CSV table of C-alpha atoms and ligand atoms in Angstrom, one decimal:
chain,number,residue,atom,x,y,z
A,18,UNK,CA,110.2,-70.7,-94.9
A,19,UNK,CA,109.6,-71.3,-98.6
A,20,UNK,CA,106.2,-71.9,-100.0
A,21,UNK,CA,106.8,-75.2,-102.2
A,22,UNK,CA,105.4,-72.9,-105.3
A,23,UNK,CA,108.1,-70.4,-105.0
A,24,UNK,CA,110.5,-73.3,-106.0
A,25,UNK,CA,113.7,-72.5,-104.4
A,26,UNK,CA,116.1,-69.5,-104.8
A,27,UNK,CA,116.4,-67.4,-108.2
A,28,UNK,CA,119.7,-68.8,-110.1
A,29,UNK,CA,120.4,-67.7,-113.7
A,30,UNK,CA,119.4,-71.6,-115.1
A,31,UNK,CA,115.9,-71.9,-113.0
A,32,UNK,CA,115.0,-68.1,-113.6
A,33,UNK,CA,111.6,-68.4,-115.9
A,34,UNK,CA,110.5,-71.7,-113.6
A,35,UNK,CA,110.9,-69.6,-110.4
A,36,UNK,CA,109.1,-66.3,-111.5
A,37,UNK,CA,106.3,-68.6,-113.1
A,38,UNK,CA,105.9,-70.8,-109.8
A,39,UNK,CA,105.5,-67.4,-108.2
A,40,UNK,CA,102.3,-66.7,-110.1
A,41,UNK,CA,100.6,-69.9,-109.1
A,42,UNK,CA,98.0,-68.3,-106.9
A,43,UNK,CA,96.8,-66.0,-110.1
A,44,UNK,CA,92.9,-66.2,-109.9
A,45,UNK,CA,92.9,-65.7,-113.9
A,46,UNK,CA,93.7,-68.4,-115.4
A,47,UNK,CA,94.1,-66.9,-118.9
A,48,UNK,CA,96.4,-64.7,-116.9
A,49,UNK,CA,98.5,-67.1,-115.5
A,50,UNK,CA,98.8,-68.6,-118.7
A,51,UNK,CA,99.7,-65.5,-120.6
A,52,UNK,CA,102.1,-64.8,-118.7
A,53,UNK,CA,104.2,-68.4,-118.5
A,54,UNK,CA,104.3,-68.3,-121.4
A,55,UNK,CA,105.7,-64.5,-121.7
A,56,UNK,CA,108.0,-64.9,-119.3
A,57,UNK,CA,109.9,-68.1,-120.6
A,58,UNK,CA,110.0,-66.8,-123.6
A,59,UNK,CA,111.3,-63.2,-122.5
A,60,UNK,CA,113.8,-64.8,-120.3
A,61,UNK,CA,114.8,-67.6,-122.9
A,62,UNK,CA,115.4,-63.9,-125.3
A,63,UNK,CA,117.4,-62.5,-122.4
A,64,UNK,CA,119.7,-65.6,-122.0
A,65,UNK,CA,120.5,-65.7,-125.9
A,66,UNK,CA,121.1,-61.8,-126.2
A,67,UNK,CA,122.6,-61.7,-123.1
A,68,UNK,CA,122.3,-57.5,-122.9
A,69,UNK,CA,124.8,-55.5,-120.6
A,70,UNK,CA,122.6,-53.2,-118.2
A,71,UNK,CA,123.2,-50.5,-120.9
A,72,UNK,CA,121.7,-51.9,-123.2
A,73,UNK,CA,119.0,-53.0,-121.3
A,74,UNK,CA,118.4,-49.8,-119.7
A,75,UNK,CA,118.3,-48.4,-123.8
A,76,UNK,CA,115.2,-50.9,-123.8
A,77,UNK,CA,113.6,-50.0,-121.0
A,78,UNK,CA,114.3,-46.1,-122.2
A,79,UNK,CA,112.9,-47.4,-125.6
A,80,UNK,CA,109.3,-48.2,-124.4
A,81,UNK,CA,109.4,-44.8,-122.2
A,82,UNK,CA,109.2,-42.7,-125.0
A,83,UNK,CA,107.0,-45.0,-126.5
A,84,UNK,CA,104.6,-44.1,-123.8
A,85,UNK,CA,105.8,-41.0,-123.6
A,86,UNK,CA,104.5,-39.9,-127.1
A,87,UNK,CA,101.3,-41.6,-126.8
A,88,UNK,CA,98.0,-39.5,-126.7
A,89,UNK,CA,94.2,-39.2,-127.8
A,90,UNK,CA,95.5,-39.1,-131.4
A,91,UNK,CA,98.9,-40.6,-131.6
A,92,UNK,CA,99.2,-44.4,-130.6
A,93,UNK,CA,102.8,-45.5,-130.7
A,94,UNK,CA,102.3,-49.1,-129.3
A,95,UNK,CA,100.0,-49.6,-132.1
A,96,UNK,CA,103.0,-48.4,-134.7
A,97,UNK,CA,105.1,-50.7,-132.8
A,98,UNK,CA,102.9,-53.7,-132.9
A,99,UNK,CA,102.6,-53.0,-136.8
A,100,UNK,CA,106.2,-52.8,-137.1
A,101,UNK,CA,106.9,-56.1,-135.8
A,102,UNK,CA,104.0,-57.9,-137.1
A,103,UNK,CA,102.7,-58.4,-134.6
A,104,UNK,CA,98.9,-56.8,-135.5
A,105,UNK,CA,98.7,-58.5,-138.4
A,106,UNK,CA,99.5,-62.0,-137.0
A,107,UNK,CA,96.9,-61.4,-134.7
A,108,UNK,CA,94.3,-60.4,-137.4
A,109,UNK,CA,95.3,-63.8,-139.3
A,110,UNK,CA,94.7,-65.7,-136.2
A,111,UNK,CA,91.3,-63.9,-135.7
A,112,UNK,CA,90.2,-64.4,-139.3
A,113,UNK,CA,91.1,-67.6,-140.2
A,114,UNK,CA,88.2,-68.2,-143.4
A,115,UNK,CA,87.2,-71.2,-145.3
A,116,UNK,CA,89.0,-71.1,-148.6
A,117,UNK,CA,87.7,-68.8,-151.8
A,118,UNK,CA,86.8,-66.6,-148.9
A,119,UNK,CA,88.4,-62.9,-149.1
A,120,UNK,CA,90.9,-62.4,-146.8
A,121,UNK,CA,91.4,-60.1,-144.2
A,122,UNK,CA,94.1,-57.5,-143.5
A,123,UNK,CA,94.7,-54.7,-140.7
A,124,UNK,CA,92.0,-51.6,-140.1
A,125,UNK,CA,94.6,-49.1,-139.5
A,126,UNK,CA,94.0,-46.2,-137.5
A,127,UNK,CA,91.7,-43.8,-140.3
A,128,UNK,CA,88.2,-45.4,-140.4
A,129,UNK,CA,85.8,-43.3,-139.3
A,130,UNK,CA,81.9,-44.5,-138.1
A,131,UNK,CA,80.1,-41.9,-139.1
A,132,UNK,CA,80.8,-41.6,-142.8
A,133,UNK,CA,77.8,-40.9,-145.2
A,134,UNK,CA,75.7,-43.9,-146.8
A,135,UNK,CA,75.2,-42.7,-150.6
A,136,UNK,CA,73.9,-43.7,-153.6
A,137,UNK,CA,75.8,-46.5,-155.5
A,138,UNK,CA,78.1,-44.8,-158.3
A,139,UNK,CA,79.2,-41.6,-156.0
A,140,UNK,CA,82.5,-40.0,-156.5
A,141,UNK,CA,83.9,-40.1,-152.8
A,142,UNK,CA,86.5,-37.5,-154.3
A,143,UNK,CA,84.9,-34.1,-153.2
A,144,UNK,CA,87.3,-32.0,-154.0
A,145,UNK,CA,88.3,-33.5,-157.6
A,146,UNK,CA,91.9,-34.1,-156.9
A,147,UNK,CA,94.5,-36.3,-158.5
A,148,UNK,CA,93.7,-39.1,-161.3
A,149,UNK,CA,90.2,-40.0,-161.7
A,150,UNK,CA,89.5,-43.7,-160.8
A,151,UNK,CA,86.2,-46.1,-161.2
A,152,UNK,CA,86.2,-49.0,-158.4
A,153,UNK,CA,84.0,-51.8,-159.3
A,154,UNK,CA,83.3,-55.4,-158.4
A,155,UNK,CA,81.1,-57.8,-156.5
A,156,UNK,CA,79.9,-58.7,-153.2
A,157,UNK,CA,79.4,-62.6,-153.1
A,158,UNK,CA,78.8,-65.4,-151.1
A,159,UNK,CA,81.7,-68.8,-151.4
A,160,UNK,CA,79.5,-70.4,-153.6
A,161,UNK,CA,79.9,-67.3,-156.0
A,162,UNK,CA,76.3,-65.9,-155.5
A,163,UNK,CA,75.9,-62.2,-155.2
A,164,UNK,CA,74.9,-61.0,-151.9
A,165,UNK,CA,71.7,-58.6,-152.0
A,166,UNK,CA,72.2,-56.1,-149.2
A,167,UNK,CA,75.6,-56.3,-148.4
A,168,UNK,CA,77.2,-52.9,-146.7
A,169,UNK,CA,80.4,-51.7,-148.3
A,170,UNK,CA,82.3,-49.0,-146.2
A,171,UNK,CA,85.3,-47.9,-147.9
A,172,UNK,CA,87.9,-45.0,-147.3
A,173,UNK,CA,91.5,-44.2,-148.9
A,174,UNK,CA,94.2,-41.5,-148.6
A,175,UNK,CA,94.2,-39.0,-151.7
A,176,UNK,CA,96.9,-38.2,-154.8
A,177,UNK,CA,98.9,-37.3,-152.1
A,178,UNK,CA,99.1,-39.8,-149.6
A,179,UNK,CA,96.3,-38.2,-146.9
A,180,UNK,CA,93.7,-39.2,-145.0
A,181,UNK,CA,90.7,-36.4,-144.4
A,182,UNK,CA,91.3,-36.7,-140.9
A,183,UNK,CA,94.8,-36.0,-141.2
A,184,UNK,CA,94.3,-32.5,-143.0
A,185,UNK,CA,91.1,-30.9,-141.5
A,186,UNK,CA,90.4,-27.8,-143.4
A,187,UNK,CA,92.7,-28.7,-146.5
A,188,UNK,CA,90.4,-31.8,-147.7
A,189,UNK,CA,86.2,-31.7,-147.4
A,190,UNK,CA,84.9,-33.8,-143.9
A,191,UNK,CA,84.7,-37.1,-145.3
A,192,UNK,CA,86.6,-36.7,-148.3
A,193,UNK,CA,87.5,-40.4,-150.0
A,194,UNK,CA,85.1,-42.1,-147.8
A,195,UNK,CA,81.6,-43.4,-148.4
A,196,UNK,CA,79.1,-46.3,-147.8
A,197,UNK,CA,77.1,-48.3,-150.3
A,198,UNK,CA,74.8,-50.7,-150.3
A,199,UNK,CA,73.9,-53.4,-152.9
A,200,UNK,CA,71.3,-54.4,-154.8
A,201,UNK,CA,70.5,-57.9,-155.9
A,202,UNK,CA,72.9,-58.3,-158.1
A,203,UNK,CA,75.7,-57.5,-155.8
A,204,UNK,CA,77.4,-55.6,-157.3
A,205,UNK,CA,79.1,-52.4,-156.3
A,206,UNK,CA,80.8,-49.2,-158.0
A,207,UNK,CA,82.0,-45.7,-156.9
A,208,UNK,CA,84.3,-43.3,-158.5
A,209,UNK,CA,87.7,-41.7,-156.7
A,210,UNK,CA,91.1,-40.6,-157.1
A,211,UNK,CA,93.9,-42.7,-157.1
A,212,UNK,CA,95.6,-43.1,-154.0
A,213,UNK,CA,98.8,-42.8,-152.9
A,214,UNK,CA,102.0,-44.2,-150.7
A,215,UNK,CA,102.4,-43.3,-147.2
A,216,UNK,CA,104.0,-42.7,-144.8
A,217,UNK,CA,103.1,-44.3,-140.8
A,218,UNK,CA,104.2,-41.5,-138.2
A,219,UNK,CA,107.7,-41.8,-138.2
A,220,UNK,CA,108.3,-39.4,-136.2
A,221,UNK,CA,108.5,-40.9,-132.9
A,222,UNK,CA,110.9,-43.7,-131.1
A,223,UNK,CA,109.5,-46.2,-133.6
A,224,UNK,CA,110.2,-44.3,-136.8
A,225,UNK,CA,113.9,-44.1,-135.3
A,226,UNK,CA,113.6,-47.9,-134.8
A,227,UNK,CA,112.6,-48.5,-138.4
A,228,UNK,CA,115.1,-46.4,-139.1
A,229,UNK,CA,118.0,-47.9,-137.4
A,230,UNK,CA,116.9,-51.5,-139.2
A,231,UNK,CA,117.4,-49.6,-142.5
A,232,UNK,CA,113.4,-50.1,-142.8
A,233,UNK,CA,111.6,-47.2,-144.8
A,234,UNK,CA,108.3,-46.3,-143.2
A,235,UNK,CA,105.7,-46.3,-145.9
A,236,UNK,CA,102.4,-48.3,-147.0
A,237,UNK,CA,102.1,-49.3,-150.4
A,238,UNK,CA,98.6,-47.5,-152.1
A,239,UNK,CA,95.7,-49.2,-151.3
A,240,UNK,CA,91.7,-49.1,-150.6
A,241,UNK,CA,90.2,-50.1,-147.1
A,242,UNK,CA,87.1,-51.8,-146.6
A,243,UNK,CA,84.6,-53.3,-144.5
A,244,UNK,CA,82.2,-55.0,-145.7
A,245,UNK,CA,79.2,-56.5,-144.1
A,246,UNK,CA,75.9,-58.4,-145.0
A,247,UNK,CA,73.5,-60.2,-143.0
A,248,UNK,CA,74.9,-63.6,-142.3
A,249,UNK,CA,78.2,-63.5,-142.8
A,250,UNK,CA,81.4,-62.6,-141.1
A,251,UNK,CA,82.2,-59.2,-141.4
A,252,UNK,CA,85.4,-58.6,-143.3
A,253,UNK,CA,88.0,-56.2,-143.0
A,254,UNK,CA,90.3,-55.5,-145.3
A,255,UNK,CA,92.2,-53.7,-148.4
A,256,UNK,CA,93.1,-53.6,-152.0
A,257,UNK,CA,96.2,-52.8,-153.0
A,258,UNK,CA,98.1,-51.3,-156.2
A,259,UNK,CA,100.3,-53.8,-157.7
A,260,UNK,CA,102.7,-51.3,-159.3
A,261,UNK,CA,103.1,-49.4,-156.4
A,262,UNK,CA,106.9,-49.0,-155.3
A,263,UNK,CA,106.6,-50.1,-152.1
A,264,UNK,CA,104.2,-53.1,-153.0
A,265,UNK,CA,106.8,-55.6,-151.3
A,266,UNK,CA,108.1,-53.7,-148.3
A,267,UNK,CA,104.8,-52.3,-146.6
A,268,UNK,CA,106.0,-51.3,-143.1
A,269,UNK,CA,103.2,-53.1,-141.2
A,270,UNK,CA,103.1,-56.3,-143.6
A,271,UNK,CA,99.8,-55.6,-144.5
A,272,UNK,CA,99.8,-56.6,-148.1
A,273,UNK,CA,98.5,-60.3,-149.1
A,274,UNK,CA,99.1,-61.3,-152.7
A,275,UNK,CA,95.1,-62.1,-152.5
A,276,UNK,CA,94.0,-58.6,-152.1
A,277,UNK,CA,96.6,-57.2,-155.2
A,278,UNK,CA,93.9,-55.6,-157.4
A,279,UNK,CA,94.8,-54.3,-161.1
A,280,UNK,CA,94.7,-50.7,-161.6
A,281,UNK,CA,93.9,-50.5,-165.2
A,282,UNK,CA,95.0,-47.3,-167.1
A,283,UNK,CA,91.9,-46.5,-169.5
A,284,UNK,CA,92.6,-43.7,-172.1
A,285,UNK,CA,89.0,-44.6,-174.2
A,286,UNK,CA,87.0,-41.3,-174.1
A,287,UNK,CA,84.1,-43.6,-174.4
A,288,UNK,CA,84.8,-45.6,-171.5
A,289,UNK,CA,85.3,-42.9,-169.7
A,290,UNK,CA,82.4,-40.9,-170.0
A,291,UNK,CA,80.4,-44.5,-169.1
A,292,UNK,CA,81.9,-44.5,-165.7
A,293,UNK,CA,81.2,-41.0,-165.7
A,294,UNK,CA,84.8,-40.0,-164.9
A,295,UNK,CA,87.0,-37.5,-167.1
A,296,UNK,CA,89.8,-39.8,-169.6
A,297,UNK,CA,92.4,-41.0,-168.6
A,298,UNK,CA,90.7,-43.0,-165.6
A,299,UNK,CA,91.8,-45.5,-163.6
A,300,UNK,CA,89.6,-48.8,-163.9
A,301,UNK,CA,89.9,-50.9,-160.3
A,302,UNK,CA,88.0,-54.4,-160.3
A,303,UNK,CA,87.9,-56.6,-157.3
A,304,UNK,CA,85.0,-58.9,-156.1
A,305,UNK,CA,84.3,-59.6,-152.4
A,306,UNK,CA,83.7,-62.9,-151.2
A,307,UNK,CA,82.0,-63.1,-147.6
A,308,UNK,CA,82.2,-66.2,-145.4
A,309,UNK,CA,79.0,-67.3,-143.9
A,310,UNK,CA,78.8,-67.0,-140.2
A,311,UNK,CA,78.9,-70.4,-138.5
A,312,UNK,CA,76.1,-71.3,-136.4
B,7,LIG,FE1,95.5,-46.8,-145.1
């Protein structure tokens, strides 16, 4: 006998109504929904493609060795995720802001908790590679009022494209990363080195798939942040090098024309030994804006 919510036989027009009446008894309701609507949609992707079982079986191989690869340190479904756009359209989603507000953009897999508060002005370079570079700017609310207080945690790769974590025992623990806090003017400042392009691990089943689209795997130069104050919504983001090569193709569509920052080249010896850097310096000036935290 067939329950009335298994709605008949499985045929090739009814297939997405059948397997979704079979769900009916889900107890999650967010479930249930979730998975209507991934299921017409994967079947409504199966009927246009129409895949022969070898090709389907090459998908179903696909997300094996995306598994496969997976462990405490590599996270391939992330990659793929990134690849597709998929993370960030789920950070836009989850940080929709009022406008004037900075926006958001991925947190990417190198943040690390634990990295030192220090005194505003620091050179987060500890090992005085690459081109010297003075970061500067303002933390304020939407109204364009400084924000007292406010928590800046920032980290970036080195000259050569690295995170610390990525070469333990080439770079100092905690090299290119630091967090400040401001003062009541809100302002904030900090000296590095200029960072570099990337690459994402390409080595795995999704570097082969970006490879296949004819996709190059790297991240345009940029900054990360996360920056926090009392308040107001916590925001997670970058800045990124204009000039940088692959400014226009980042892998994981991170890049938002809001969050280009300038990169000034400054020869002056005098301006130099004000930001306490060696000439020539890169000069990097970006103001926060925080959204306050609805009630
Ligand atoms: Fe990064």
């Amino acid at each position: 006998m067939i329950d009335e919510h298994e709605h008949g036989y499985f045929t090739e027009p009814n297939s997405a109504e059948v397997v979704v009446a079979r769900n009916k008894n889900a107890k999650d309701q967010r479930l249930a929904q979730v998975m209507e609507v991934i299921t017409r949609k994967l079947h409504e992707a199966v009927k246009e493609i129409e895949p022969t079982q070898e090709e389907w079986f090459s998908a179903i191989m696909f997300l094996t060795r995306t598994g496969q690869i997976c462990n405490e340190w590599r996270q391939e479904y992330i990659l793929l995720s990134d690849i597709l756009g998929v993370s960030m359209l789920v950070d836009a989603i989850n940080n929709r802001k009022p406008s004037g507000a900075s926006e958001s953009t991925v947190l990417g897999p190198f943040h690390v908790a634990d990295a030192p508060e220090l005194p505003m002005g620091s050179n987060i370079c500890l090992d005085q590679k690459g081109e010297p570079m003075f970061v500067h700017g303002r933390i304020l609310d939407t109204e364009g009022n400084p924000i007292a207080g406010a928590k800046i945690d920032v980290w970036q790769a080195n000259d050569e494209g690295f995170y610390d974590v990525q070469q333990k025992g080439i770079q100092p623990d905690f090299n290119l990363r630091g967090v400040f806090r401001t003062g009541a003017d809100g302002r904030y400042w900090f000296r590095g080195a200029k960072p570099k392009y990337y690459p994402i691990p390409d080595d795995g089943p999704v570097g082969k798939l970006l490879g296949a689209l004819g996709r190059h795997p790297y991240r345009p130069a940029h900054l990360h942040y996360i920056v926090e104050a009392e308040g107001f919504d916590a925001l997670t983001t970058h800045i990124f090098d204009p000039d940088d090569p692959y400014i226009h193709t980042d892998a994981v569509f991170g890049v938002k024309q809001s969050l280009l920052a300038q990169f000034r080249k400054v020869e002056d010896a005098e301006a130099a030994a004000k930001a306490d850097v060696a000439a020539p310096f890169y000069d990097v000036e970006f103001d926060f804006v925080l959204s306050r935290k609805k009630k």
